[in-house]
Short mmCIF file of C-alpha atoms in Angstrom, two decimals:
data_model
loop_
_atom_site.label_atom_id
_atom_site.label_comp_id
_atom_site.label_asym_id
_atom_site.label_seq_id
_atom_site.Cartn_x
_atom_site.Cartn_y
_atom_site.Cartn_z
CA MET A 1167 220.77 77.89 324.48
CA LYS A 1168 223.25 78.16 327.33
CA ASN A 1169 225.47 80.28 325.09
CA ARG A 1170 222.56 82.58 324.30
CA ILE A 1171 221.73 82.94 327.98
CA LYS A 1172 225.34 83.81 328.70
CA GLN A 1173 225.18 86.35 325.87
CA ILE A 1174 222.19 88.17 327.29
CA SER A 1175 223.85 88.15 330.71
CA LEU A 1176 226.91 89.86 329.28
CA VAL A 1177 224.81 92.36 327.35
CA LEU A 1178 222.73 93.32 330.35
CA PHE A 1179 225.83 93.46 332.55
CA GLY A 1180 227.34 95.76 329.94
CA VAL A 1181 224.42 98.16 330.34
CA VAL A 1182 225.34 98.57 334.00
CA VAL A 1183 229.08 98.72 333.43
CA ALA A 1184 228.74 101.34 330.69
CA ALA A 1185 227.16 103.72 333.18
CA GLY A 1186 229.94 103.22 335.73
CA CYS A 1187 233.16 102.96 333.75
CA ASN A 1188 233.18 106.18 331.73
CA ASP A 1189 235.79 108.92 331.95
CA PHE A 1190 235.60 110.92 335.21
CA GLY A 1191 234.82 114.00 333.13
CA ASP A 1192 231.35 112.54 332.56
CA MET A 1193 230.44 112.27 336.23
CA ASN A 1194 227.94 115.15 336.03
CA VAL A 1195 226.06 113.60 333.08
CA ASP A 1196 222.69 112.10 333.96
CA PRO A 1197 223.07 108.40 333.03
CA ASN A 1198 219.32 108.10 332.59
CA ASN A 1199 219.32 110.76 329.86
CA PRO A 1200 222.37 110.13 327.67
CA SER A 1201 223.18 112.68 324.98
CA SER A 1202 223.43 109.99 322.31
CA ALA A 1203 222.06 106.49 321.97
CA GLN A 1204 224.07 103.28 321.75
CA THR A 1205 222.68 101.15 318.98
CA ASP A 1206 223.64 97.88 320.65
CA LEU A 1207 221.57 98.82 323.70
CA LEU A 1208 218.70 99.93 321.49
CA LEU A 1209 218.79 96.53 319.79
CA THR A 1210 218.79 94.65 323.08
CA ASN A 1211 215.90 96.73 324.34
CA ALA A 1212 213.95 96.17 321.13
CA GLN A 1213 214.52 92.43 321.24
CA LYS A 1214 213.27 92.30 324.80
CA SER A 1215 209.86 93.28 323.41
CA ILE A 1216 209.73 89.86 321.72
CA SER A 1217 208.89 88.53 325.17
CA SER A 1218 205.58 90.42 325.01
CA VAL A 1219 204.75 88.52 321.81
CA VAL A 1220 205.79 84.98 322.70
CA GLY A 1221 204.65 85.21 326.32
CA SER A 1222 201.28 86.91 325.83
CA VAL A 1223 198.20 85.56 327.60
CA THR A 1224 195.15 86.98 325.80
CA PRO A 1225 195.56 85.24 322.41
CA ALA A 1226 196.53 82.01 324.21
CA LEU A 1227 193.13 82.20 325.90
CA TYR A 1228 191.40 82.81 322.56
CA VAL A 1229 192.83 79.55 321.21
CA GLN A 1230 192.00 77.81 324.49
CA TYR A 1231 195.45 76.68 325.52
CA PHE A 1232 194.55 77.91 329.00
CA ALA A 1233 191.47 78.50 331.11
CA GLU A 1234 191.20 81.25 333.68
CA THR A 1235 190.65 80.00 337.21
CA GLN A 1236 189.08 83.04 338.83
CA TYR A 1237 188.92 86.31 336.90
CA ASP A 1238 187.77 84.99 333.54
CA GLU A 1239 186.94 88.19 331.67
CA SER A 1240 189.66 87.61 329.05
CA SER A 1241 188.45 84.07 328.32
CA ARG A 1242 184.99 85.54 327.87
CA TYR A 1243 186.25 88.22 325.47
CA GLN A 1244 185.23 91.21 327.59
CA THR A 1245 187.93 93.53 326.24
CA VAL A 1246 187.38 94.42 322.59
CA GLN A 1247 189.59 97.51 322.22
CA PHE A 1248 193.36 97.19 322.61
CA ASN A 1249 195.94 99.97 322.52
CA PHE A 1250 198.70 99.82 319.91
CA ASN A 1251 200.44 103.07 320.84
CA GLY A 1252 203.07 101.41 323.01
CA TRP A 1253 204.39 99.43 320.05
CA TYR A 1254 205.02 102.65 318.13
CA THR A 1255 206.54 104.61 321.00
CA GLY A 1256 208.55 101.65 322.23
CA VAL A 1257 210.08 98.90 320.13
CA LEU A 1258 209.35 100.37 316.68
CA LYS A 1259 210.82 103.71 317.75
CA ASP A 1260 213.98 101.97 319.00
CA LEU A 1261 214.39 100.04 315.76
CA ASN A 1262 213.74 103.12 313.66
CA GLU A 1263 216.36 104.99 315.64
CA ILE A 1264 218.94 102.28 314.91
CA ILE A 1265 218.26 102.74 311.21
CA GLU A 1266 218.34 106.55 311.27
CA LEU A 1267 221.50 106.78 313.38
CA ASN A 1268 223.36 104.42 311.08
CA GLU A 1269 222.14 106.17 307.95
CA THR A 1270 223.00 109.69 309.11
CA ASN A 1271 226.27 109.09 310.97
CA PRO A 1272 227.53 105.55 310.40
CA GLU A 1273 231.04 106.15 311.73
CA ALA A 1274 229.69 107.14 315.13
CA TYR A 1275 227.80 103.88 315.57
CA ILE A 1276 230.15 101.34 314.00
CA GLY A 1277 230.67 99.93 317.50
CA GLY A 1278 227.24 98.34 317.17
CA GLY A 1279 228.44 96.25 314.24
CA ASP A 1280 228.69 96.67 310.50
CA THR A 1281 226.43 99.53 309.43
CA ALA A 1282 224.52 97.57 306.80
CA ASN A 1283 224.02 94.67 309.18
CA GLN A 1284 222.64 96.93 311.92
CA ILE A 1285 220.16 98.49 309.53
CA ALA A 1286 219.15 95.10 308.11
CA VAL A 1287 218.47 93.55 311.52
CA ALA A 1288 216.40 96.55 312.59
CA ARG A 1289 214.37 96.29 309.38
CA ILE A 1290 213.76 92.57 309.90
CA LEU A 1291 212.60 93.11 313.46
CA LYS A 1292 210.31 95.94 312.40
CA VAL A 1293 208.64 93.49 310.03
CA TYR A 1294 208.36 90.88 312.79
CA PHE A 1295 206.50 93.29 315.06
CA MET A 1296 204.44 94.98 312.34
CA GLN A 1297 203.14 91.65 311.07
CA MET A 1298 201.96 90.79 314.56
CA MET A 1299 200.23 94.19 314.77
CA VAL A 1300 198.52 93.90 311.38
CA ASP A 1301 197.34 90.41 312.32
CA ARG A 1302 195.73 91.94 315.42
CA TRP A 1303 194.24 95.23 314.18
CA GLY A 1304 194.29 95.18 310.36
CA PRO A 1305 194.88 98.61 308.75
CA LEU A 1306 197.36 100.66 310.77
CA PRO A 1307 199.53 103.77 310.57
CA TYR A 1308 202.54 102.62 308.56
CA SER A 1309 203.89 104.85 305.80
CA GLU A 1310 203.30 107.96 307.95
CA ALA A 1311 204.15 106.33 311.28
CA LEU A 1312 207.23 107.02 313.41
CA GLN A 1313 207.56 110.64 312.27
CA GLY A 1314 207.48 112.04 315.80
CA ASN A 1315 206.70 115.74 316.09
CA GLU A 1316 206.33 116.03 312.32
CA ASN A 1317 203.07 114.06 312.25
CA TYR A 1318 200.94 113.46 315.31
CA LYS A 1319 198.01 112.23 313.24
CA PRO A 1320 199.33 109.64 310.78
CA SER A 1321 197.04 108.15 308.18
CA TYR A 1322 196.35 104.42 308.03
CA ASP A 1323 197.56 102.06 305.32
CA SER A 1324 195.50 99.08 304.22
CA ALA A 1325 196.52 95.80 305.77
CA ASP A 1326 197.27 94.16 302.43
CA ALA A 1327 199.43 97.12 301.37
CA ILE A 1328 201.40 96.87 304.61
CA TYR A 1329 201.89 93.15 304.04
CA ALA A 1330 203.21 93.79 300.54
CA ASP A 1331 205.73 96.29 301.87
CA LEU A 1332 206.75 94.00 304.73
CA ILE A 1333 207.67 91.35 302.19
CA ASN A 1334 209.70 93.89 300.22
CA GLU A 1335 211.43 94.98 303.43
CA LEU A 1336 212.43 91.41 304.21
CA LYS A 1337 213.83 90.96 300.70
CA ALA A 1338 215.85 94.16 300.92
CA ALA A 1339 217.09 93.48 304.44
CA ALA A 1340 218.22 89.94 303.65
CA SER A 1341 220.09 91.23 300.59
CA GLN A 1342 221.62 94.01 302.65
CA ILE A 1343 223.22 91.63 305.15
CA ASN A 1344 226.94 91.08 304.76
CA THR A 1345 227.78 87.77 306.40
CA SER A 1346 231.50 88.49 306.01
CA ALA A 1347 231.31 91.75 307.96
CA THR A 1348 231.03 92.31 311.69
CA GLY A 1349 227.80 91.03 313.17
CA VAL A 1350 225.45 93.20 315.20
CA LYS A 1351 226.19 93.83 318.86
CA GLY A 1352 223.58 93.60 321.60
CA ASP A 1353 221.88 90.69 319.84
CA ILE A 1354 220.36 88.34 322.44
CA ILE A 1355 218.66 86.11 319.86
CA PHE A 1356 221.39 85.08 317.40
CA SER A 1357 224.50 86.53 319.09
CA GLY A 1358 225.37 88.50 315.97
CA ASP A 1359 225.28 85.49 313.61
CA MET A 1360 224.27 87.22 310.38
CA THR A 1361 223.67 83.97 308.49
CA GLN A 1362 220.97 83.19 311.02
CA TRP A 1363 219.46 86.63 310.48
CA VAL A 1364 219.18 85.91 306.76
CA LYS A 1365 217.40 82.64 307.51
CA PHE A 1366 215.16 84.35 310.06
CA ALA A 1367 214.16 86.94 307.46
CA HIS A 1368 213.35 84.17 304.99
CA THR A 1369 211.33 82.28 307.60
CA ILE A 1370 209.23 85.32 308.50
CA ARG A 1371 208.74 85.91 304.77
CA ALA A 1372 207.44 82.35 304.47
CA ARG A 1373 204.99 83.07 307.30
CA LEU A 1374 203.77 86.17 305.48
CA ALA A 1375 203.46 84.26 302.23
CA LEU A 1376 201.26 81.57 303.75
CA ARG A 1377 198.98 84.22 305.24
CA LEU A 1378 198.37 85.34 301.63
CA ALA A 1379 197.70 81.85 300.28
CA GLU A 1380 193.94 82.37 299.89
CA THR A 1381 193.82 86.06 298.94
CA SER A 1382 196.91 86.35 296.70
CA PRO A 1383 197.79 82.77 295.76
CA SER A 1384 200.29 83.52 293.00
CA THR A 1385 202.18 86.02 295.14
CA ALA A 1386 202.09 83.64 298.08
CA GLN A 1387 203.49 80.79 296.02
CA SER A 1388 206.20 82.89 294.43
CA GLU A 1389 207.35 84.40 297.70
CA PHE A 1390 207.34 81.09 299.54
CA GLU A 1391 209.20 79.21 296.83
CA SER A 1392 211.85 81.94 296.75
CA VAL A 1393 212.89 81.24 300.35
CA ALA A 1394 211.84 77.64 300.96
CA GLY A 1395 215.36 76.31 300.50
CA ASN A 1396 216.98 78.67 303.00
CA LEU A 1397 214.81 78.67 306.12
CA LEU A 1398 215.92 78.28 309.71
CA GLU A 1399 217.06 74.77 310.51
CA GLY A 1400 216.34 74.64 314.24
CA ASP A 1401 214.35 76.11 317.09
CA VAL A 1402 214.81 79.76 318.01
CA PHE A 1403 213.99 80.70 321.60
CA TYR A 1404 213.73 83.90 323.55
CA PRO A 1405 216.26 83.54 326.40
CA TYR A 1406 215.26 84.53 329.92
CA LEU A 1407 217.48 84.88 332.97
CA ALA A 1408 217.21 83.63 336.54
CA GLU A 1409 216.72 87.18 337.81
CA SER A 1410 213.61 89.22 338.49
CA SER A 1411 214.15 91.89 335.82
CA ASN A 1412 214.55 89.40 332.96
CA GLN A 1413 212.56 86.37 334.08
CA ASN A 1414 210.07 84.30 332.14
CA PRO A 1415 206.63 86.01 332.16
CA TRP A 1416 204.87 82.77 333.06
CA TYR A 1417 207.12 82.46 336.07
CA SER A 1418 206.19 86.03 337.03
CA ARG A 1419 202.46 85.31 336.72
CA PHE A 1420 202.72 82.44 339.17
CA MET A 1421 204.82 84.26 341.75
CA THR A 1422 201.80 84.96 343.93
CA ARG A 1423 198.77 83.83 341.90
CA THR A 1424 197.42 80.83 340.02
CA ASP A 1425 195.14 82.49 337.49
CA TYR A 1426 195.71 80.19 334.50
CA ALA A 1427 195.25 76.44 334.22
CA ILE A 1428 195.59 74.07 331.30
CA SER A 1429 192.21 74.01 329.58
CA ASP A 1430 190.02 70.97 329.26
CA VAL A 1431 190.05 71.64 325.51
CA MET A 1432 193.79 70.89 325.38
CA ASP A 1433 193.52 67.97 327.78
CA ASN A 1434 190.60 66.39 325.95
CA TYR A 1435 192.36 66.70 322.60
CA MET A 1436 195.79 65.45 323.66
CA THR A 1437 195.16 62.75 326.26
CA PRO A 1438 193.07 60.31 324.16
CA LYS A 1439 195.75 60.34 321.48
CA GLY A 1440 198.61 59.65 323.88
CA ASP A 1441 200.29 62.97 323.11
CA MET A 1442 203.22 63.00 325.51
CA ARG A 1443 203.77 66.74 325.09
CA LEU A 1444 200.92 67.26 327.53
CA THR A 1445 203.21 66.04 330.33
CA LYS A 1446 205.41 69.07 329.62
CA TYR A 1447 202.63 71.52 328.93
CA ALA A 1448 200.99 70.77 332.28
CA ASN A 1449 201.79 69.88 335.87
CA PRO A 1450 199.82 67.19 337.71
CA ALA A 1451 196.55 68.21 339.31
CA PRO A 1452 197.42 68.16 343.04
CA LEU A 1453 194.73 65.60 343.88
CA GLN A 1454 196.03 63.31 341.11
CA ASP A 1455 199.75 63.76 341.78
CA ASN A 1456 201.52 60.54 342.78
CA GLY A 1457 204.40 62.55 344.19
CA ASP A 1458 207.21 61.11 342.05
CA GLY A 1459 208.04 64.48 340.48
CA VAL A 1460 207.29 63.28 336.94
CA THR A 1461 204.04 64.28 335.24
CA GLN A 1462 202.04 61.34 333.92
CA MET A 1463 199.19 61.67 331.42
CA GLU A 1464 196.63 60.37 333.91
CA GLU A 1465 197.66 63.07 336.41
CA VAL A 1466 196.68 65.93 334.09
CA VAL A 1467 193.20 67.39 334.52
CA GLY A 1468 192.14 70.34 332.37
CA HIS A 1469 190.15 73.22 333.81
CA PRO A 1470 186.78 73.74 332.07
CA TYR A 1471 187.22 76.55 329.56
CA SER A 1472 183.53 77.41 329.46
CA THR A 1473 182.12 77.79 332.94
CA GLU A 1474 180.03 80.54 334.46
CA GLU A 1475 181.83 80.53 337.81
CA ALA A 1476 185.47 79.63 337.21
CA GLY A 1477 186.38 80.43 340.81
CA ASP A 1478 184.15 77.63 342.11
CA ILE A 1479 186.54 74.95 340.86
CA PRO A 1480 189.20 74.12 343.51
CA ASN A 1481 192.81 74.55 342.38
CA ALA A 1482 193.62 71.11 343.75
CA GLU A 1483 191.43 69.53 341.09
CA VAL A 1484 193.08 70.99 337.98
CA SER A 1485 196.47 71.14 336.28
CA PHE A 1486 198.45 74.34 335.94
CA PRO A 1487 200.99 75.05 333.17
CA GLY A 1488 204.26 73.17 333.42
CA ALA A 1489 207.68 74.39 334.45
CA ALA A 1490 208.84 73.86 330.85
CA ILE A 1491 207.18 77.17 329.94
CA GLY A 1492 208.32 78.76 333.20
CA ALA A 1493 205.04 78.52 335.08
CA GLY A 1494 204.73 77.49 338.69
CA GLY A 1495 206.42 80.26 340.62
CA PRO A 1496 209.26 79.92 343.16
CA GLY A 1497 210.21 76.35 343.94
CA VAL A 1498 208.06 74.97 341.14
CA GLY A 1499 208.55 76.99 337.96
CA GLN A 1500 211.68 77.61 335.93
CA GLN A 1501 212.59 81.28 336.14
CA ASP A 1502 214.78 81.22 333.03
CA ALA A 1503 212.72 78.81 330.90
CA PRO A 1504 213.01 79.95 327.26
CA LEU A 1505 209.94 80.49 325.08
CA PRO A 1506 209.82 79.69 321.35
CA ILE A 1507 209.96 82.42 318.71
CA VAL A 1508 210.12 80.09 315.72
CA THR A 1509 210.43 76.32 315.89
CA LEU A 1510 211.57 73.63 313.51
CA ALA A 1511 208.11 72.12 313.91
CA GLU A 1512 206.47 75.29 312.59
CA ILE A 1513 208.85 75.35 309.64
CA HIS A 1514 208.01 71.76 308.67
CA PHE A 1515 204.30 72.55 308.98
CA MET A 1516 204.81 75.49 306.62
CA LEU A 1517 206.60 73.25 304.13
CA ALA A 1518 203.88 70.60 304.50
CA GLU A 1519 201.19 73.14 303.65
CA ALA A 1520 203.17 74.50 300.72
CA ALA A 1521 203.57 71.00 299.33
CA ALA A 1522 199.87 70.27 299.89
CA ARG A 1523 199.03 73.38 297.87
CA GLY A 1524 201.17 72.10 295.01
CA TRP A 1525 203.97 74.60 295.45
CA SER A 1526 207.50 73.67 294.48
CA VAL A 1527 209.34 72.65 297.65
CA THR A 1528 211.65 69.80 298.52
CA GLY A 1529 209.75 66.93 300.13
CA ASP A 1530 206.07 66.04 300.14
CA ALA A 1531 203.31 67.08 302.51
CA PRO A 1532 203.02 63.84 304.54
CA THR A 1533 206.78 63.74 305.12
CA HIS A 1534 207.01 67.32 306.36
CA TYR A 1535 203.87 66.80 308.45
CA GLY A 1536 205.45 63.84 310.22
CA LEU A 1537 208.75 65.67 310.64
CA ALA A 1538 206.89 68.64 312.14
CA ILE A 1539 205.27 66.53 314.84
CA LYS A 1540 208.52 64.68 315.53
CA ALA A 1541 210.40 67.98 315.83
CA SER A 1542 207.79 69.22 318.30
CA TRP A 1543 208.10 66.09 320.43
CA GLU A 1544 211.87 66.52 320.38
CA GLN A 1545 211.56 70.20 321.25
CA TRP A 1546 209.67 69.31 324.41
CA GLY A 1547 211.97 66.39 325.25
CA VAL A 1548 209.34 63.64 325.05
CA TYR A 1549 210.29 61.86 321.82
CA ASP A 1550 210.10 58.09 322.04
CA GLU A 1551 209.93 56.17 318.80
CA ALA A 1552 207.26 53.70 319.87
CA ALA A 1553 205.04 56.36 321.46
CA TYR A 1554 205.53 58.65 318.47
CA ASN A 1555 204.62 55.91 315.98
CA ALA A 1556 201.52 55.05 317.98
CA TYR A 1557 200.53 58.69 318.02
CA MET A 1558 201.03 59.10 314.28
CA SER A 1559 198.85 56.06 313.59
CA HIS A 1560 195.90 57.49 315.51
CA ALA A 1561 192.98 58.13 313.17
CA ASP A 1562 192.73 61.78 314.22
CA VAL A 1563 196.46 62.39 313.75
CA ALA A 1564 197.32 60.52 310.54
CA TYR A 1565 197.75 62.94 307.65
CA ASP A 1566 194.62 63.39 305.55
CA ALA A 1567 195.49 64.67 302.08
CA SER A 1568 191.81 65.30 301.34
CA ASN A 1569 191.61 67.79 304.22
CA TYR A 1570 195.15 68.98 304.75
CA LYS A 1571 193.98 72.18 306.42
CA LYS A 1572 192.44 70.18 309.26
CA SER A 1573 195.44 67.87 309.67
CA ILE A 1574 197.92 70.74 309.66
CA GLY A 1575 195.65 73.15 311.53
CA ASP A 1576 194.97 70.75 314.40
CA GLN A 1577 198.55 69.66 314.83
CA LYS A 1578 200.07 73.08 314.32
CA TRP A 1579 197.80 74.35 317.09
CA VAL A 1580 199.20 71.76 319.47
CA ALA A 1581 202.80 72.42 318.41
CA LEU A 1582 202.62 76.22 318.64
CA PHE A 1583 201.85 76.08 322.38
CA PRO A 1584 202.16 78.48 324.18
CA GLN A 1585 202.62 81.04 321.34
CA GLY A 1586 199.21 82.63 321.47
CA TYR A 1587 199.55 85.24 318.73
CA GLU A 1588 200.79 82.85 316.06
CA ALA A 1589 198.30 80.16 317.08
CA TRP A 1590 195.43 82.68 316.99
CA ALA A 1591 196.48 83.84 313.52
CA GLU A 1592 196.76 80.31 312.14
CA TRP A 1593 193.43 79.28 313.68
CA ARG A 1594 191.77 82.19 311.91
CA ARG A 1595 193.54 81.47 308.63
CA LEU A 1596 193.13 77.70 308.44
CA GLY A 1597 189.85 77.36 310.30
CA TYR A 1598 191.19 74.59 312.53
CA PRO A 1599 190.98 73.32 315.17
CA GLU A 1600 187.22 73.67 315.43
CA LEU A 1601 187.08 75.73 318.61
CA GLU A 1602 183.78 76.70 320.19
CA ALA A 1603 183.31 80.12 321.75
CA HIS A 1604 182.93 80.47 325.50
CA ASP A 1605 179.43 79.55 326.69
CA TYR A 1606 179.20 82.76 328.73
CA PRO A 1607 180.75 85.46 326.53
CA LEU A 1608 180.99 89.10 327.56
CA ASN A 1609 181.52 90.57 324.09
CA PRO A 1610 178.58 91.71 321.93
CA SER A 1611 179.00 89.06 319.23
CA GLY A 1612 179.47 86.12 321.56
CA GLN A 1613 182.17 84.81 319.22
CA ILE A 1614 185.91 84.26 319.52
CA PRO A 1615 187.49 87.57 318.43
CA LEU A 1616 188.76 87.75 314.87
CA ARG A 1617 190.68 90.96 315.51
CA HIS A 1618 191.29 93.66 318.10
CA ALA A 1619 189.40 96.93 317.83
CA TYR A 1620 191.31 100.21 317.68
CA PRO A 1621 192.00 102.12 320.91
CA ALA A 1622 189.49 104.81 321.85
CA SER A 1623 192.29 107.39 321.71
CA GLU A 1624 192.37 107.12 317.92
CA LEU A 1625 188.77 108.27 317.66
CA THR A 1626 189.44 111.31 319.82
CA LEU A 1627 193.01 112.24 318.83
CA ASN A 1628 193.25 111.03 315.23
CA SER A 1629 189.62 111.03 314.15
CA ALA A 1630 190.03 111.81 310.45
CA SER A 1631 192.54 109.01 309.97
CA TYR A 1632 190.40 106.69 312.08
CA GLU A 1633 187.32 107.31 309.94
CA ALA A 1634 189.34 106.66 306.80
CA ALA A 1635 190.67 103.45 308.34
CA LEU A 1636 187.13 102.12 308.72
CA GLY A 1637 186.80 102.18 304.95
CA LEU A 1638 190.01 100.20 304.62
CA LEU A 1639 188.89 97.75 307.30
CA GLY A 1640 185.84 96.68 305.33
CA GLY A 1641 183.60 96.25 308.35
CA PRO A 1642 182.82 97.60 311.80
CA ASP A 1643 185.63 98.40 314.20
CA ASP A 1644 184.95 95.46 316.47
CA GLU A 1645 186.03 91.88 317.04
CA THR A 1646 183.87 90.44 314.25
CA THR A 1647 185.59 91.98 311.22
CA PRO A 1648 188.24 89.57 309.92
CA ILE A 1649 191.76 90.52 308.92
CA PHE A 1650 192.06 90.66 305.14
CA TRP A 1651 193.73 87.24 304.83
CA ASP A 1652 191.07 85.53 306.98
CA VAL A 1653 188.68 84.22 304.36
CA ASP A 1654 188.18 80.65 305.60
#
């Protein structure tokens, strides 16, 4: 991790140096509007958008990792419509530009790494972001997207058709990678290690496959089995820096405010089982803090998730997120605390589910289930053999082959903290844990959202495509219509 943090420091330093160390003949060129793009900088900028995925608040509130302490509209599902335009005009545009520049003039951009490798990494990242978007909205502009001035009103593709193409993209991109050639430059995730990019592509493909397990079981099994032996073998984190422009988003949120506390749902699930990860997820409630600087289980007090007046509960009585995810603000939080993109725990949970479904993978479901929980404890630095064994023997933790979805769903929810988007997707897909909607909802249905509704701008600016998309969606454009893979 330290090496990755050094890498991003060098990359970001290079952005500044590049503007100041050019030939003197370029002094009259506006550095904010360069005549040509640098693909390494485009890649860095695109990867920085991963922070918006792994550090997002709204889906983490849906799955009740956190409770809002004052302004609780998000916990009560007030916002139904969410805008996706920024993903198209931002990160997807950057990644598409990397591909187009390398395809049209490869010699000019060889400084960003081997041409095929640059294109492959951009394709993989496009899949990473598009999957997140489909899992939020369902049908989206895809085959006609990113055409700029040529098409201001792109049509929508069905969500299942997009998923099918995303899988094909991952296959093609992984095959395109040349591990013997120069790795990509500007890579703050894997530092240009192309073998890791192959494994990352396979791991995201495994995620996609499991999403399809109920709706396209044969495809899901085939795709998963094809990559199961070559997945990532360790945790992958997004690296932040101890500087304001690249700091952990949870650190930023607690700079001047304390709007998010650990929920009582998390506390009430983890504490009775002796789950030591809670001492990393949360800080002591001030009134319970013994002052030794080490969080103890008995010092953690969750904030009620469902309350009509969240602001009536004193901050001193509840626990806020721990410094391990960056929260706490100056003097308390960790400004450069990394956040997980994919973890070894998640990978073992995927393998456990595949085995439970009877798919051909190495190892059985109970073994991978236990390894997943152990990996999560190790990830958070709380592994102790005796405490772990006691936890695994708890009746609500021990693997239940007769209801593997509950065993895996409950424990995967705990382990995915604080990755809201992935946890929200898996909760919808598996049906566990059994979360109850807020007692005082502000959305029409009164239920935890199953998707995000399209932005109002689509109805006014792209109305024909929007109307066609409703047919693909299979239900009303609101939070009650499930994504196509959500059949549980």
